[in-house]
CSV table of C-alpha atoms and ligand atoms in Angstrom, one decimal:
chain,number,residue,atom,x,y,z
A,1,MET,CA,190.9,324.0,22.8
A,2,THR,CA,190.1,325.6,26.2
A,3,ASN,CA,186.5,326.8,27.0
A,4,LYS,CA,188.4,329.9,29.2
A,5,LEU,CA,188.9,333.4,28.5
A,6,LYS,CA,191.9,334.2,27.4
A,7,TYR,CA,193.5,337.5,27.4
A,8,PHE,CA,195.8,339.5,25.2
A,9,ILE,CA,196.4,342.6,26.6
A,10,GLY,CA,198.3,345.0,24.6
A,11,ASN,CA,201.6,347.3,26.6
A,12,TRP,CA,202.2,349.8,23.8
A,13,LYS,CA,204.6,351.7,26.9
A,14,MET,CA,205.6,355.0,26.3
A,15,PHE,CA,205.2,354.8,22.3
A,16,GLY,CA,202.4,355.4,19.5
A,17,ASP,CA,200.3,359.3,18.8
A,18,PHE,CA,197.3,359.9,17.0
A,19,SER,CA,198.2,358.2,13.7
A,20,SER,CA,198.4,354.9,16.1
A,21,PHE,CA,194.8,354.6,15.6
A,22,LYS,CA,195.6,352.8,12.7
A,23,ILE,CA,196.6,349.8,14.7
A,24,ILE,CA,193.7,349.9,16.7
A,25,TYR,CA,191.2,349.8,13.7
A,26,LYS,CA,193.2,347.2,12.3
A,27,ILE,CA,192.6,344.9,15.3
A,28,ASN,CA,189.6,345.5,15.6
A,29,GLN,CA,188.4,345.1,12.2
A,30,TYR,CA,190.0,341.5,12.8
A,31,ILE,CA,187.8,340.3,15.4
A,32,TYR,CA,185.0,342.2,14.1
A,33,LYS,CA,185.4,339.0,11.1
A,34,GLU,CA,186.0,336.7,13.3
A,35,LYS,CA,183.2,333.9,14.9
A,36,ASN,CA,183.6,332.7,18.3
A,37,PHE,CA,185.7,335.5,19.7
A,38,ASN,CA,184.3,335.9,22.8
A,39,LYS,CA,186.3,333.7,24.6
A,40,LYS,CA,189.1,336.2,23.8
A,41,LYS,CA,189.4,339.5,25.2
A,42,ILE,CA,191.3,341.9,23.9
A,43,VAL,CA,192.6,344.8,25.9
A,44,LEU,CA,195.3,348.1,24.5
A,45,CYS,CA,197.2,349.8,27.7
A,46,VAL,CA,198.1,353.0,25.8
A,47,PRO,CA,200.0,355.7,27.1
A,48,ASN,CA,197.4,358.3,29.0
A,49,THR,CA,197.7,360.8,25.6
A,50,LEU,CA,195.7,359.0,23.7
A,51,ILE,CA,193.0,356.9,26.1
A,52,HIS,CA,190.5,359.5,25.4
A,53,PHE,CA,191.4,360.5,21.8
A,54,PHE,CA,191.0,356.6,20.5
A,55,GLN,CA,187.7,356.2,23.2
A,56,LYS,CA,186.2,358.6,21.0
A,57,LYS,CA,187.5,357.0,17.9
A,58,LEU,CA,186.8,353.5,18.9
A,59,LYS,CA,182.9,353.2,18.3
A,60,SER,CA,183.1,349.1,18.8
A,61,LYS,CA,182.8,347.6,22.3
A,62,LEU,CA,185.5,344.7,21.0
A,63,ILE,CA,188.5,346.1,22.1
A,64,SER,CA,189.1,348.1,26.1
A,65,LEU,CA,191.2,350.3,26.4
A,66,GLY,CA,193.5,350.9,29.4
A,67,ALA,CA,196.4,353.1,31.4
A,68,GLN,CA,199.6,351.5,32.4
A,69,ASN,CA,200.7,352.9,35.5
A,70,CYS,CA,198.6,356.2,38.1
A,71,HIS,CA,199.2,358.3,41.2
A,72,TYR,CA,198.8,356.0,44.4
A,73,HIS,CA,196.3,359.3,45.3
A,74,GLU,CA,193.3,358.7,44.4
A,75,THR,CA,191.2,361.7,42.8
A,76,TYR,CA,193.2,365.2,43.0
A,77,GLY,CA,195.9,366.8,44.2
A,78,PRO,CA,199.1,368.6,44.3
A,79,PHE,CA,201.1,366.4,42.7
A,80,THR,CA,202.9,367.7,39.6
A,81,GLY,CA,203.0,365.2,36.2
A,82,SER,CA,201.1,362.8,37.6
A,83,VAL,CA,197.3,361.3,37.2
A,84,SER,CA,194.8,359.6,39.5
A,85,ALA,CA,193.0,356.1,38.5
A,86,SER,CA,189.8,358.8,38.6
A,87,MET,CA,190.6,360.9,36.0
A,88,LEU,CA,191.7,358.0,33.7
A,89,LYS,CA,188.9,356.4,34.4
A,90,LYS,CA,186.9,359.6,33.3
A,91,ILE,CA,188.7,359.5,30.2
A,92,GLY,CA,187.7,355.5,29.0
A,93,ALA,CA,189.9,353.7,30.8
A,94,GLU,CA,188.6,350.3,32.3
A,95,TYR,CA,192.0,348.5,32.6
A,96,ILE,CA,195.0,349.6,34.6
A,97,ILE,CA,199.0,347.7,34.4
A,98,LEU,CA,199.8,348.4,38.2
A,99,GLY,CA,203.7,347.2,39.6
A,100,HIS,CA,205.3,346.6,35.9
A,101,SER,CA,208.9,346.0,36.5
A,102,GLU,CA,209.7,349.1,34.9
A,103,ASN,CA,208.2,351.2,37.1
A,104,ARG,CA,210.1,349.1,40.0
A,105,LEU,CA,213.4,350.1,38.9
A,106,GLU,CA,212.0,354.0,38.7
A,107,GLY,CA,211.8,353.2,42.6
A,108,GLU,CA,208.3,352.1,42.9
A,109,THR,CA,208.2,349.9,46.3
A,110,ASN,CA,205.7,347.6,47.0
A,111,GLN,CA,203.9,350.0,49.7
A,112,ILE,CA,203.0,352.1,46.3
A,113,LYS,CA,202.3,349.4,44.3
A,114,LYS,CA,199.5,348.4,47.3
A,115,LYS,CA,198.2,352.0,47.6
A,116,LYS,CA,198.0,352.6,43.5
A,117,ILE,CA,195.6,349.1,43.1
A,118,ILE,CA,193.7,350.1,46.2
A,119,SER,CA,193.0,353.5,44.3
A,120,ALA,CA,192.4,351.9,41.1
A,121,LEU,CA,190.0,349.5,42.4
A,122,ASN,CA,188.4,351.5,44.4
A,123,GLN,CA,187.9,353.6,41.0
A,124,LYS,CA,186.3,350.3,39.3
A,125,LEU,CA,189.6,349.6,36.8
A,126,HIS,CA,190.4,346.0,36.3
A,127,VAL,CA,194.4,345.5,37.9
A,128,ILE,CA,196.2,344.1,36.1
A,129,PHE,CA,199.0,343.5,38.1
A,130,CYS,CA,203.1,342.7,37.1
A,131,ILE,CA,205.0,340.1,38.9
A,132,GLY,CA,208.4,338.5,38.5
A,133,GLU,CA,211.9,338.3,39.4
A,134,THR,CA,215.3,339.2,38.0
A,135,TYR,CA,217.6,337.2,36.3
A,136,LYS,CA,220.2,337.6,39.6
A,137,GLU,CA,217.1,336.5,41.1
A,138,LYS,CA,216.1,333.8,39.3
A,139,SER,CA,220.1,332.4,39.6
A,140,LYS,CA,219.8,331.9,42.8
A,141,GLY,CA,217.2,329.9,42.6
A,142,LYS,CA,214.9,332.8,44.6
A,143,THR,CA,212.0,333.0,41.7
A,144,PHE,CA,209.0,330.9,44.2
A,145,SER,CA,210.6,333.3,47.3
A,146,ILE,CA,210.5,336.3,45.4
A,147,LEU,CA,206.8,336.1,43.5
A,148,ARG,CA,205.5,335.9,47.2
A,149,LYS,CA,207.0,338.4,48.4
A,150,GLN,CA,205.2,340.9,45.7
A,151,ILE,CA,201.6,339.2,46.2
A,152,LYS,CA,202.1,339.3,49.7
A,153,SER,CA,203.4,343.0,50.4
A,154,SER,CA,201.2,344.2,47.3
A,155,LEU,CA,197.9,342.8,47.9
A,156,ASN,CA,195.5,342.8,50.5
A,157,LYS,CA,192.7,339.9,51.8
A,158,LYS,CA,190.0,343.0,52.2
A,159,PHE,CA,190.2,343.6,48.2
A,160,ILE,CA,191.3,340.6,46.4
A,161,LYS,CA,187.5,339.4,45.8
A,162,ASN,CA,188.0,342.7,43.6
A,163,LYS,CA,189.1,341.5,39.7
A,164,ILE,CA,193.2,341.6,40.2
A,165,ILE,CA,194.2,339.9,37.3
A,166,LEU,CA,198.2,338.9,38.0
A,167,ALA,CA,200.8,338.6,35.2
A,168,TYR,CA,204.0,336.8,35.4
A,169,GLU,CA,206.6,338.8,33.4
A,170,PRO,CA,210.0,337.9,34.6
A,171,VAL,CA,211.8,340.8,34.1
A,172,TRP,CA,214.5,338.7,32.5
A,173,SER,CA,212.1,338.2,29.9
A,174,ILE,CA,210.8,341.4,28.8
A,175,GLY,CA,212.0,342.6,25.4
A,176,THR,CA,215.2,339.8,25.2
A,177,ASN,CA,213.0,336.9,23.0
A,178,LYS,CA,214.0,334.5,25.8
A,179,ILE,CA,210.8,332.4,27.8
A,180,PRO,CA,211.1,330.5,30.2
A,181,LYS,CA,211.0,326.0,29.8
A,182,LYS,CA,207.8,325.6,29.4
A,183,SER,CA,208.0,322.9,32.8
A,184,VAL,CA,209.3,326.2,34.2
A,185,LEU,CA,207.3,328.2,33.5
A,186,GLN,CA,203.9,325.9,33.9
A,187,ASN,CA,205.0,325.1,37.7
A,188,THR,CA,205.5,328.7,38.4
A,189,ILE,CA,202.0,329.7,36.9
A,190,LYS,CA,200.9,326.3,38.8
A,191,PHE,CA,202.8,328.4,42.0
A,192,ILE,CA,201.3,331.7,41.8
A,193,LYS,CA,197.3,330.0,42.1
A,194,LYS,CA,198.3,328.0,44.5
A,195,ASP,CA,200.5,330.3,46.6
A,196,PHE,CA,197.6,332.9,46.0
A,197,ARG,CA,194.9,331.0,47.3
A,198,LYS,CA,197.2,330.0,50.1
A,199,ILE,CA,197.8,333.7,51.5
A,200,PHE,CA,194.4,334.5,50.9
A,201,LYS,CA,193.0,331.8,52.6
A,202,THR,CA,190.6,331.9,49.6
A,203,ASN,CA,189.6,328.8,47.2
A,204,LYS,CA,189.4,330.9,44.5
A,205,SER,CA,192.3,330.9,41.8
A,206,PRO,CA,193.3,334.5,40.3
A,207,LYS,CA,194.2,334.7,36.5
A,208,VAL,CA,197.2,334.8,35.5
A,209,LEU,CA,198.6,336.2,32.7
A,210,TYR,CA,202.3,335.6,31.1
A,211,GLY,CA,204.4,338.6,30.2
A,212,GLY,CA,207.4,338.9,28.0
A,213,SER,CA,208.8,338.4,24.3
A,214,VAL,CA,205.5,337.5,23.5
A,215,ASN,CA,204.9,336.9,20.0
A,216,HIS,CA,204.3,335.0,16.4
A,217,GLN,CA,206.6,332.5,17.3
A,218,SER,CA,206.8,331.5,21.1
A,219,ILE,CA,203.0,331.7,21.2
A,220,GLY,CA,203.0,328.3,19.9
A,221,LEU,CA,204.7,326.9,22.8
A,222,LEU,CA,203.0,329.4,25.0
A,223,SER,CA,199.4,328.4,24.1
A,224,SER,CA,199.6,325.1,25.2
A,225,ILE,CA,199.9,325.7,28.5
A,226,SER,CA,196.6,325.8,29.4
A,227,GLU,CA,197.4,327.1,33.0
A,228,ILE,CA,198.2,330.1,31.6
A,229,ASP,CA,194.9,332.3,31.4
A,230,GLY,CA,196.5,335.2,29.0
A,231,PHE,CA,199.3,337.8,27.5
A,232,LEU,CA,200.8,340.8,28.3
A,233,ILE,CA,202.3,341.5,24.8
A,234,GLY,CA,205.1,345.0,24.9
A,235,SER,CA,206.7,345.9,20.9
A,236,ALA,CA,204.4,343.1,19.2
A,237,SER,CA,201.3,344.9,20.8
A,238,GLN,CA,202.6,347.5,18.5
A,239,SER,CA,202.0,346.6,15.7
A,240,ALA,CA,198.5,345.0,14.4
A,241,LYS,CA,200.0,342.4,11.8
A,242,LYS,CA,201.8,341.3,14.7
A,243,PHE,CA,199.3,341.1,17.4
A,244,ILE,CA,196.8,339.5,15.2
A,245,ASP,CA,198.8,337.0,14.5
A,246,ILE,CA,199.7,336.7,18.0
A,247,VAL,CA,195.9,336.0,18.5
A,248,LYS,CA,195.6,333.8,15.6
A,249,ASN,CA,198.1,331.6,15.9
A,250,TYR,CA,197.0,331.0,19.6
A,251,TYR,CA,193.9,329.1,17.9
A,252,LYS,CA,196.9,326.2,17.3
B,301,13P,P1,207.5,342.6,25.1
B,301,13P,O1,206.4,342.3,25.0
B,301,13P,O2,208.3,343.7,24.3
B,301,13P,O3,209.1,341.7,26.1
B,301,13P,O4,207.4,343.3,27.2
B,301,13P,C1,206.8,342.5,27.6
B,301,13P,C2,206.2,343.7,29.4
B,301,13P,O5,206.9,344.4,29.4
B,301,13P,C3,205.0,343.9,28.8
B,301,13P,O6,204.4,344.5,30.0
């Protein structure tokens, strides 16, 4: 058992309404009853429509709320249908997921990601920046070069001193119940940390989460990889029981 802080970050994607507060309530009750919870950080990144409502209702500080994306323009502007980092900060978001592969599929480029990261960091949001290869890229043995490219083109030496958390999410693992082999995942996480230090000439490793089919079963194997600093959890975070089971099974 390690002493390092581990993140359990839920990504609700486009799911949830006001009644979903019961999920957060149950997770909060669980944390409250657990002793020694100070080595685990729970964050739920929910739809923008729910952040303010949940933030007002959630009187506890044990769970932080986050958003899942923002516009690259930091404050206000003529961008129909968009929401900026400053608007999210004002309604109670503390964290933000950026660069998710589902946004990349909608045409988000590395340059746009970079601008979004800068806006979010300027607004003092904790950024969870997603990287990961597709199945095709993996089959061609391109995983490391793709990861390097995503890190290099979206991050910037000037702002890496801010708290950016990387989330390694192999695209082929999202929602498929498939996870990488232990040794492969271990090497990939090590590679990300090492390459990050090399690219930005720093001796400080970033926090690196793993995301993709994290559930009560896969967490057993994932727990044994000490290089992983936490998890980005999709569908299992939309159920209090499934989410709590992941956190519970992590102890084993
Ligand atoms: P699943 O946990 O549903 O595979 O989703 C992972 C994900 O996309 C988290 O950002």
